[in-house]
CSV table of C-alpha atoms and ligand atoms in Angstrom, one decimal:
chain,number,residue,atom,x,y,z
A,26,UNK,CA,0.0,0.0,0.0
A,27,UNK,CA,1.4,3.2,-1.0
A,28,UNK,CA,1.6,5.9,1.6
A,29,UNK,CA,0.6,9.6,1.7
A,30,UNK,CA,1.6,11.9,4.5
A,31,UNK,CA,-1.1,14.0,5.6
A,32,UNK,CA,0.0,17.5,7.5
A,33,UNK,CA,-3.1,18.4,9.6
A,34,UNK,CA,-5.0,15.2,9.4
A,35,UNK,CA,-6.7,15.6,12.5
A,36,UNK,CA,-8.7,18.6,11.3
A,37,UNK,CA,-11.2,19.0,9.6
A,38,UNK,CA,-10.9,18.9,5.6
A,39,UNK,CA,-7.7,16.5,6.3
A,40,UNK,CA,-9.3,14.3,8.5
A,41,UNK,CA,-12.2,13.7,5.5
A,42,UNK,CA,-9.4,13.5,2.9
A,43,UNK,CA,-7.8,10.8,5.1
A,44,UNK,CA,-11.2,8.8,5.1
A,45,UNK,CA,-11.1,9.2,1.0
A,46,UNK,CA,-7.5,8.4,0.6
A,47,UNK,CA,-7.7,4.9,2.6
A,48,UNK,CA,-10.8,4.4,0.2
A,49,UNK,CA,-8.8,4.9,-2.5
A,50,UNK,CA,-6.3,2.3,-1.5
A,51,UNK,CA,-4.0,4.5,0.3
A,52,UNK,CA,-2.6,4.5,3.8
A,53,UNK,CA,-2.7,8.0,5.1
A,54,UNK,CA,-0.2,9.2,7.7
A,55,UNK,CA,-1.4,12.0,9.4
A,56,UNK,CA,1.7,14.9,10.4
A,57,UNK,CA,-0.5,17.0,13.4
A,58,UNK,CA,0.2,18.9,16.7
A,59,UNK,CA,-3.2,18.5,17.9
A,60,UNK,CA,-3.4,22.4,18.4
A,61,UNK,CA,-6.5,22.6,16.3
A,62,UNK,CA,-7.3,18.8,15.2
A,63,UNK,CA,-9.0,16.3,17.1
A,64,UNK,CA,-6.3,12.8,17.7
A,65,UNK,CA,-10.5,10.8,17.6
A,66,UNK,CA,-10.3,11.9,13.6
A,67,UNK,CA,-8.1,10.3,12.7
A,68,UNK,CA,-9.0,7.1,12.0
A,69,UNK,CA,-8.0,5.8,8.8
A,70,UNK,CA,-4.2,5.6,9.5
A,71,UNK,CA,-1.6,6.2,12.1
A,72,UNK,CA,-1.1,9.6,13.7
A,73,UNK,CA,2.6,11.0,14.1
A,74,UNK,CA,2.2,14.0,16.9
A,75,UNK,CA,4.5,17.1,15.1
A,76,UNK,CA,4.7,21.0,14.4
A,77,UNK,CA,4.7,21.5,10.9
A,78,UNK,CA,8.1,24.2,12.2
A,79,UNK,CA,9.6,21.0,13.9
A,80,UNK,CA,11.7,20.3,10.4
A,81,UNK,CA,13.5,17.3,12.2
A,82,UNK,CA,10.8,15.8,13.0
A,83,UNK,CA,9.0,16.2,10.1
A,84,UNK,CA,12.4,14.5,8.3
A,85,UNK,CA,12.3,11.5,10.7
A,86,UNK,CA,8.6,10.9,10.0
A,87,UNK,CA,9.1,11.1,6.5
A,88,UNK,CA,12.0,9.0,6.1
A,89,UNK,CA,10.2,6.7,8.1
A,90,UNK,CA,7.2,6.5,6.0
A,91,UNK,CA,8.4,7.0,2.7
A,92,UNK,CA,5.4,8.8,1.3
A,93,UNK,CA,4.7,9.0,-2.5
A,94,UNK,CA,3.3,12.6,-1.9
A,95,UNK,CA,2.2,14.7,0.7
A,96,UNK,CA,-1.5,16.2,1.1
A,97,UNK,CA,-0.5,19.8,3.0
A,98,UNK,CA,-3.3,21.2,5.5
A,99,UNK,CA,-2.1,22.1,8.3
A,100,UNK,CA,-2.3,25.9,8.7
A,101,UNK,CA,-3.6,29.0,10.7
A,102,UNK,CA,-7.0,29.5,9.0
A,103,UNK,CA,-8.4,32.8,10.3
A,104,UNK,CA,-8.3,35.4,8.2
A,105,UNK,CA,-8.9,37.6,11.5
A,106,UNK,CA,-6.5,36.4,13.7
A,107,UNK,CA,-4.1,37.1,10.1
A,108,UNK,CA,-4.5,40.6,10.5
A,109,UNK,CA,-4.2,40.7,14.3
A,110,UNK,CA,-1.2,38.5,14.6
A,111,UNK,CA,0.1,38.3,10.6
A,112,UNK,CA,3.7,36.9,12.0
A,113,UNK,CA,2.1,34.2,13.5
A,114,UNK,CA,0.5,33.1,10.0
A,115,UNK,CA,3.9,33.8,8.2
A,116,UNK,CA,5.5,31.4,10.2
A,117,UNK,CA,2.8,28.8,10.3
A,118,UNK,CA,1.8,28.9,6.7
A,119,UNK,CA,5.2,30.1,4.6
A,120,UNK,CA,8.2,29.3,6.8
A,121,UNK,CA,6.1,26.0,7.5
A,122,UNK,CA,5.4,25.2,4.0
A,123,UNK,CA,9.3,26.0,3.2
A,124,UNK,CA,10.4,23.8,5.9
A,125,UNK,CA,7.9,20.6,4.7
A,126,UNK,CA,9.5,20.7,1.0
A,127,UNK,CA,13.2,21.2,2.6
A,128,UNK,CA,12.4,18.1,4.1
A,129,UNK,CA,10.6,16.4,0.8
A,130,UNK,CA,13.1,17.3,-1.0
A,131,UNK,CA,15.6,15.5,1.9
A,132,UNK,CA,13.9,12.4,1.1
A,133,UNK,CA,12.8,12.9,-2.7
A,134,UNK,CA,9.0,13.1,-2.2
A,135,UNK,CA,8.4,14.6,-5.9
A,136,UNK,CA,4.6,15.6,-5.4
A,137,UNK,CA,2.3,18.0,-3.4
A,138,UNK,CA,-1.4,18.4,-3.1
A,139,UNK,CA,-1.9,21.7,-1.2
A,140,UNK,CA,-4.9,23.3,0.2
A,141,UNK,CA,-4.9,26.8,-1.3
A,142,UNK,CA,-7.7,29.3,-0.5
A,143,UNK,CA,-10.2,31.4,-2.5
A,144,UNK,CA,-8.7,34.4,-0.3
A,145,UNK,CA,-5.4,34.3,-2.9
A,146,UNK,CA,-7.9,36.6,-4.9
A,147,UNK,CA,-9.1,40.2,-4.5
A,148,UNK,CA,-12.3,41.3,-3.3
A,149,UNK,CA,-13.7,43.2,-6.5
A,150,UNK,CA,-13.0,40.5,-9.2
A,151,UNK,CA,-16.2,39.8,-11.4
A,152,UNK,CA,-18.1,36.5,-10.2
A,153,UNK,CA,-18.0,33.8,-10.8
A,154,UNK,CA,-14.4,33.9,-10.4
A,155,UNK,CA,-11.9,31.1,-12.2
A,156,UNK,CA,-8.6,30.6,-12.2
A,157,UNK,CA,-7.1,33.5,-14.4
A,158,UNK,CA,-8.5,36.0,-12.2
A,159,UNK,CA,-5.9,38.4,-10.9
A,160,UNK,CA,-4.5,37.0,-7.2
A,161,UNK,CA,-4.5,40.3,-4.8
A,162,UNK,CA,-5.5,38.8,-1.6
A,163,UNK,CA,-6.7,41.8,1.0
A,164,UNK,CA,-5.3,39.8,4.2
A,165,UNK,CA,-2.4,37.9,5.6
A,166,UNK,CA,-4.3,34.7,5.1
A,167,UNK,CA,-4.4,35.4,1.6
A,168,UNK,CA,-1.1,36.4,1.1
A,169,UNK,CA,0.3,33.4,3.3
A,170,UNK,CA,-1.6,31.1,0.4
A,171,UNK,CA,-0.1,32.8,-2.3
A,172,UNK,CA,3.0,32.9,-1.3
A,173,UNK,CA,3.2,29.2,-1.1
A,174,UNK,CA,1.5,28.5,-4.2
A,175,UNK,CA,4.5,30.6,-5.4
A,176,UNK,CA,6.8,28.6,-3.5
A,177,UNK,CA,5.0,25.8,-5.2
A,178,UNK,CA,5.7,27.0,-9.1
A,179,UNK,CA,9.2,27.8,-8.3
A,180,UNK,CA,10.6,23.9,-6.7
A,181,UNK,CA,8.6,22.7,-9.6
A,182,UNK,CA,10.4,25.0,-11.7
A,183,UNK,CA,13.7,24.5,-9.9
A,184,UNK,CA,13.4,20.8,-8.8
A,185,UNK,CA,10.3,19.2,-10.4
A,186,UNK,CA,8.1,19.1,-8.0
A,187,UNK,CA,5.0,17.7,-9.3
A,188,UNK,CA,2.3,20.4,-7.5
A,189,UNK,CA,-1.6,21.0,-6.9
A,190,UNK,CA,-2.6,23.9,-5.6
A,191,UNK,CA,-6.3,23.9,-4.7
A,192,UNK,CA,-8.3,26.8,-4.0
A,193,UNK,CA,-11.4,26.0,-1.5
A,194,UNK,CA,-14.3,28.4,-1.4
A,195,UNK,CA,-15.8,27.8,1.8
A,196,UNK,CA,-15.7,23.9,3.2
A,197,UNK,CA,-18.9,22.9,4.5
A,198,UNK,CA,-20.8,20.1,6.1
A,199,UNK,CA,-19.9,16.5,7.2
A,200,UNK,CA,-19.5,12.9,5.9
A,201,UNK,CA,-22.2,11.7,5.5
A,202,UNK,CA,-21.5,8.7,7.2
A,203,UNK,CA,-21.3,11.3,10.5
A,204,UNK,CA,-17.2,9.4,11.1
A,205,UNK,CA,-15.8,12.8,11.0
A,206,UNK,CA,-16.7,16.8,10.9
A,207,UNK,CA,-16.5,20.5,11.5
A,208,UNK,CA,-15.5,20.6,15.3
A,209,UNK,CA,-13.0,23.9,15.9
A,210,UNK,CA,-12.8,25.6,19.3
A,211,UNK,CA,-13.6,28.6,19.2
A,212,UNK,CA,-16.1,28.3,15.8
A,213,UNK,CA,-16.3,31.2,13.6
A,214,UNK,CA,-17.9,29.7,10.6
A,215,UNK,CA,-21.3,30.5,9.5
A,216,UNK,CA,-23.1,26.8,9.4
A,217,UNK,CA,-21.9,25.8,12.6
A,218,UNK,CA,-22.6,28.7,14.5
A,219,UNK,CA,-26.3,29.1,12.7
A,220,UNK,CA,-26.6,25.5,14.2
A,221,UNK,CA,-25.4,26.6,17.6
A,222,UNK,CA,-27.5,29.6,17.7
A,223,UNK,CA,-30.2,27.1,16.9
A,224,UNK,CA,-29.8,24.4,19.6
A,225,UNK,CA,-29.1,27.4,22.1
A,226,UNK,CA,-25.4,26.7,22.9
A,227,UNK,CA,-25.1,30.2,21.4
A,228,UNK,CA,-27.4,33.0,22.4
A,229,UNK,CA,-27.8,34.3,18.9
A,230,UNK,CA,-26.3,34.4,15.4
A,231,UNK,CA,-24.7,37.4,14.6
A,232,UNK,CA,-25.4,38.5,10.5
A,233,UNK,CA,-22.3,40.2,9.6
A,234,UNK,CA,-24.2,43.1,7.4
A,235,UNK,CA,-27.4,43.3,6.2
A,236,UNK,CA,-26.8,46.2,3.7
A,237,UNK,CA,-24.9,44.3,1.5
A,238,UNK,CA,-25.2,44.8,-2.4
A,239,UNK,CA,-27.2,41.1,-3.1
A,240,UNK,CA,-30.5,39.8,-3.6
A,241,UNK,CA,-31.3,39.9,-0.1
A,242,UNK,CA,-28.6,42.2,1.8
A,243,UNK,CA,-26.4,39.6,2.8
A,244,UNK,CA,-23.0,38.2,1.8
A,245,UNK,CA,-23.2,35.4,-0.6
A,246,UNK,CA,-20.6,32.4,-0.8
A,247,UNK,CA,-20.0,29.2,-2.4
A,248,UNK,CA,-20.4,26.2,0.0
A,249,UNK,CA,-19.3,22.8,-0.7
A,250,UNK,CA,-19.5,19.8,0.8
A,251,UNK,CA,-15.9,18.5,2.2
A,252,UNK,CA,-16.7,15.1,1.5
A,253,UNK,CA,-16.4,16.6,-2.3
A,254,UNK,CA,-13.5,18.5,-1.6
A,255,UNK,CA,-11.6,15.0,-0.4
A,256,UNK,CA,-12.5,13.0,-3.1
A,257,UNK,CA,-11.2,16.0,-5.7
A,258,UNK,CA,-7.6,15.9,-3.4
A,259,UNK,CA,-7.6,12.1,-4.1
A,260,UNK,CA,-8.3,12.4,-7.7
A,261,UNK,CA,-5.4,15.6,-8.3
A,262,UNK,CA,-3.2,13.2,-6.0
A,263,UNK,CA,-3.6,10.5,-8.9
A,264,UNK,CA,-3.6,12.7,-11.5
A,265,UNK,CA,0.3,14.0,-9.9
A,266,UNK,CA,1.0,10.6,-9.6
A,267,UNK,CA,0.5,9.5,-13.4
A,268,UNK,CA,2.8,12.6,-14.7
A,269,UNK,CA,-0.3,14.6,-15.9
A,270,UNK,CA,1.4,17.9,-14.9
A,271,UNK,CA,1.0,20.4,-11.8
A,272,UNK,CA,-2.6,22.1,-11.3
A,273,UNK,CA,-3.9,25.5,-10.0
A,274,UNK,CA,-8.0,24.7,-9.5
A,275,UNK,CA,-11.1,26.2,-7.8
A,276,UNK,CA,-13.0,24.0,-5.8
A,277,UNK,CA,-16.6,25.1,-5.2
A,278,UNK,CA,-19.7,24.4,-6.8
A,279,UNK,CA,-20.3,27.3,-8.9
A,280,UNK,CA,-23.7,28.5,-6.7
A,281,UNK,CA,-23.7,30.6,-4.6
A,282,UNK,CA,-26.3,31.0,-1.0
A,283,UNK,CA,-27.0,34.3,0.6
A,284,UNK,CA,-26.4,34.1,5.0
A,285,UNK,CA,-29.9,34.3,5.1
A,286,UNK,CA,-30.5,31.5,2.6
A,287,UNK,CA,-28.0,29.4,5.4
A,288,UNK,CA,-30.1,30.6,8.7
A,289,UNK,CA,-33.2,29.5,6.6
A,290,UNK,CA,-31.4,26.0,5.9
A,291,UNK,CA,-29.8,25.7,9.4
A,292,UNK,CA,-34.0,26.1,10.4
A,293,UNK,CA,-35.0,22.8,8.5
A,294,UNK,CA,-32.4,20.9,9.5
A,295,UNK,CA,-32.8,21.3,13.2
A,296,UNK,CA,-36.6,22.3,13.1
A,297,UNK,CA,-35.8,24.9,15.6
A,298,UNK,CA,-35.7,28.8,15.0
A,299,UNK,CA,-32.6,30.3,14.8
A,300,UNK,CA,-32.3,33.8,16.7
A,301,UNK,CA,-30.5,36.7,15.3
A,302,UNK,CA,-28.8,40.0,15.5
A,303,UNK,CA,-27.8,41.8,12.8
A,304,UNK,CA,-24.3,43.1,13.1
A,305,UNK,CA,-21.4,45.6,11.2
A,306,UNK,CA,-19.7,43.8,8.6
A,307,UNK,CA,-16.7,42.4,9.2
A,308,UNK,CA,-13.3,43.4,8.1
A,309,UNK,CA,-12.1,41.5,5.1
A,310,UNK,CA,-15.2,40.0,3.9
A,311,UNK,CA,-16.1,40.4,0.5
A,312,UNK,CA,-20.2,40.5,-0.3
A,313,UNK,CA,-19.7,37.4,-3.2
A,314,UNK,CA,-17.5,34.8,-3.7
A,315,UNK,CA,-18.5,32.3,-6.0
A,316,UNK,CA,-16.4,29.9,-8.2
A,317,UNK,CA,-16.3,29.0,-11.5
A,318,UNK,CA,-15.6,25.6,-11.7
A,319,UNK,CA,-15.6,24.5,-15.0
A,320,UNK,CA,-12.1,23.9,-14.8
A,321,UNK,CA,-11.8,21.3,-11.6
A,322,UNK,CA,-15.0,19.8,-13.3
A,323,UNK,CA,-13.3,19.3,-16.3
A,324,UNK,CA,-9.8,18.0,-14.7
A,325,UNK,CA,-10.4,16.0,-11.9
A,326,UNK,CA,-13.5,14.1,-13.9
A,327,UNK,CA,-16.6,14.8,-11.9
A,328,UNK,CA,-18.9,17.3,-10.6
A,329,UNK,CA,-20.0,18.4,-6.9
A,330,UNK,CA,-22.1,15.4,-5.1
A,331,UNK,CA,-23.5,17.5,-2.7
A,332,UNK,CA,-25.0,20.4,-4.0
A,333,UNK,CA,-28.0,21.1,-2.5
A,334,UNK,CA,-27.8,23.3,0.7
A,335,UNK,CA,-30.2,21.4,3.0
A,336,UNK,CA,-27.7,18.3,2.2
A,337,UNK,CA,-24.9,20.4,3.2
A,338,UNK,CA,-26.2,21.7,5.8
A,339,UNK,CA,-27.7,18.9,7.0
A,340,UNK,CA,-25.0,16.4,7.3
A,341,UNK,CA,-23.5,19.0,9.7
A,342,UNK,CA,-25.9,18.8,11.7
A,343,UNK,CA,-26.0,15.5,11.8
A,344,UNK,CA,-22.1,15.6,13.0
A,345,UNK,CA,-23.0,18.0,15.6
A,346,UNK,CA,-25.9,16.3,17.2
A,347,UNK,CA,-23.8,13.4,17.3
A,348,UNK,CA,-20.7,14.8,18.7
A,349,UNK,CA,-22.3,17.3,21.1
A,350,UNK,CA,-23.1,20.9,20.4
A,351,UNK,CA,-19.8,23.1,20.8
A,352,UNK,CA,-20.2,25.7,23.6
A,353,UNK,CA,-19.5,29.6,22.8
A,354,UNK,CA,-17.4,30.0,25.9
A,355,UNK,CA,-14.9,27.3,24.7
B,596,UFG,N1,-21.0,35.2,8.9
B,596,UFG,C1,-22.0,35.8,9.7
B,596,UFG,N2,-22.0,35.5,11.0
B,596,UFG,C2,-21.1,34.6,11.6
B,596,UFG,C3,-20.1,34.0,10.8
B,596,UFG,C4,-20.1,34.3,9.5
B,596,UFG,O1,-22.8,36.6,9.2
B,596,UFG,O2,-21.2,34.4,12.8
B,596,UFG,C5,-21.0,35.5,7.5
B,596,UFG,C6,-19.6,36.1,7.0
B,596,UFG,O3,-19.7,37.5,7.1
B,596,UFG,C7,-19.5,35.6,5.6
B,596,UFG,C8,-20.3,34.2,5.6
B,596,UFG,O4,-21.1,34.2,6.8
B,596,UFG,O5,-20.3,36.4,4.8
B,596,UFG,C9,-19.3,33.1,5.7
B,596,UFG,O6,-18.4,33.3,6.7
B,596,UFG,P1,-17.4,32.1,7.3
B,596,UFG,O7,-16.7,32.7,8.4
B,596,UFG,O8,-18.2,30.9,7.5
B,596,UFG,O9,-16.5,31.9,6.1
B,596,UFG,P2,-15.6,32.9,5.3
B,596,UFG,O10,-16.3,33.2,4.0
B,596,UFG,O11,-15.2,34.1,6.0
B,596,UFG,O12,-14.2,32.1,5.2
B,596,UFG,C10,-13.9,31.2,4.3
B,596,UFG,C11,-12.9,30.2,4.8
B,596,UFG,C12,-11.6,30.9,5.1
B,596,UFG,C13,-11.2,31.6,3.8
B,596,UFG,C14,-12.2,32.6,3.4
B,596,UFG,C15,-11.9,33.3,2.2
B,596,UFG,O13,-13.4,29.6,6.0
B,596,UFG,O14,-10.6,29.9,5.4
B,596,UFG,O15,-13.4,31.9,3.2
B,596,UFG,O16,-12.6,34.5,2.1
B,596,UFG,F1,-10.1,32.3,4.1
């Protein structure tokens, strides 16, 4: 069996591409510090405790698991806590990206699969956007993605790295089999927290802007289901592996759902109202991001599974209910 190493496996789109990857035949090896990710999630291969800055210890692991490719997750994700504290995002998401392909290169692991971001663009490009629209992210996250996709063209360039750089719009939902799911502490996302608000582990949900230029005031985003998103990482992971040449791809499903649209799906699936205050807009958020992804579509072989928002929306639930409602104070 061939294996894959798997930086932040224990989270949450790494622990669902782990579940894909042993479906497809591979063992994954998840590379985590547990500062974010949950050691229960992973379950579909062995877990080696590590920080991503740790390039040692990233070394050891590889060169004791000989890994065909690496599937690169682990990050710092908030776009807030970016622009607070952009040093800390630097170091997590460039320095730690330059130290994992120091120590690929070490052990001649030719191939990457790496979870880019939607925010590598700017915030007035038309919608839907595809790949050839201009990258001018408007936060440190952003940048931070960008700067390793560039890190990414230049050791292919340099070294042949083989290289996918995959740019999420916004994860969402659960397997449907309810093994693994959304489960940060503290949760900023929309879905979880309009499912908090609902089963009253959160007071109310806060709707970041209401004046908005869309249908209905709110911002509008493209929400796809993770279990999507893993099995597109397996099949770019295959396509590396076969020589068919380094991608850049949006992964999304090319609709896009208003925060209203969400509270209004968060309702059905609980069958409980969900309170809420409307708030400023936040910093940083654009008011549509939807991809176009005829590209991925056309590349990786097959469409979104999950496109409907009350499927979305309610196999999160279903995680949540199962796992116990997070709490706002944690
Ligand atoms: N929102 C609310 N209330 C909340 C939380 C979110 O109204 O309590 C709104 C936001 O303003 C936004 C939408 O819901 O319009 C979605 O917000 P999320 O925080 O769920 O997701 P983002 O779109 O901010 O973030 C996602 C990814 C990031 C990525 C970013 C790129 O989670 O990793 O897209 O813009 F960087």
């Amino acid at each position: 069996m061939q294996s894959v190493l798997v930086t932040g496996g224990a989270g949450y789109v790494g622990s669902h591409v782990c579940k894909a990857l042993a479906g497809a035949g591979y063992q994954p090896v998840s590379y985590d510090d547990l500062s974010t990710g949950h050691r229960d999630l992973v379950r579909w291969g062995p877990l080696e405790e590590g920080d991503l800055g740790d390039g040692e210890r990233l070394s050891r692991v590889i060169g004791r698991h000989r890994p065909v490719a690496v599937l690169h997750f682990a990050a710092a994700s908030l776009v807030g806590d970016s622009v607070r504290d952009p040093a800390a995002t630097y170091r997590a998401n460039v320095a730690g990206s330059l130290g994992l392909l120091d120590a690929m290169r070490r052990h001649g692991v030719e191939a990457m699969v790496y979870s880019s971001s939607c925010a590598t663009y700017g915030a007035d490009a038309p919608q839907p956007m595809n790949e050839d629209t201009p990258q001018q992210p408007i936060n440190p996250y952003g940048w931070s993605k960008l700067m390793t996709e560039r890190m990414l063209a230049d050791h292919g360039a340099a070294y042949g790295l083989q290289w996918a750089a995959l740019r999420y719009f916004n994860a969402a939902g659960a397997d449907p089999e309810g093994e693994t799911g959304e489960d940060h502490r503290p949760e900023t996302h929309l879905i979880p927290r309009a499912l908090m608000a609902a089963a009253g582990t959160l007071p109310h949900l806060d709707v970041f802007g209401a004046d908005w230029p869309t249908a209905d005031g709110t911002c509008v985003r493209d929400y796809v289901h993770v279990s999507d998103l893993a099995r597109w990482h397996v099949a770019a992971l295959d396509h590396l592996l076969t020589g068919r040449g380094s991608l850049r791809l949006n992964l999304g499903t090319g609709r896009g759902h208003s925060v209203r649209e969400v509270i209004a799906a968060a309702e059905r699936a609980t069958g409980r109202a969900v309170p809420i205050r409307i708030a400023p807009r936040r910093a940083g958020d654009p008011a549509v991001l939807v991809a176009d992804c005829t590209r991925a579509t056309a590349v990786l072989g097959s469409p979104p599974v999950h496109t409907e928002l009350d499927d979305i929306v309610g196999s999160a639930w279903r995680f949540m209910e199962r796992r116990g409602c997070p709490s706002h104070r944690r």
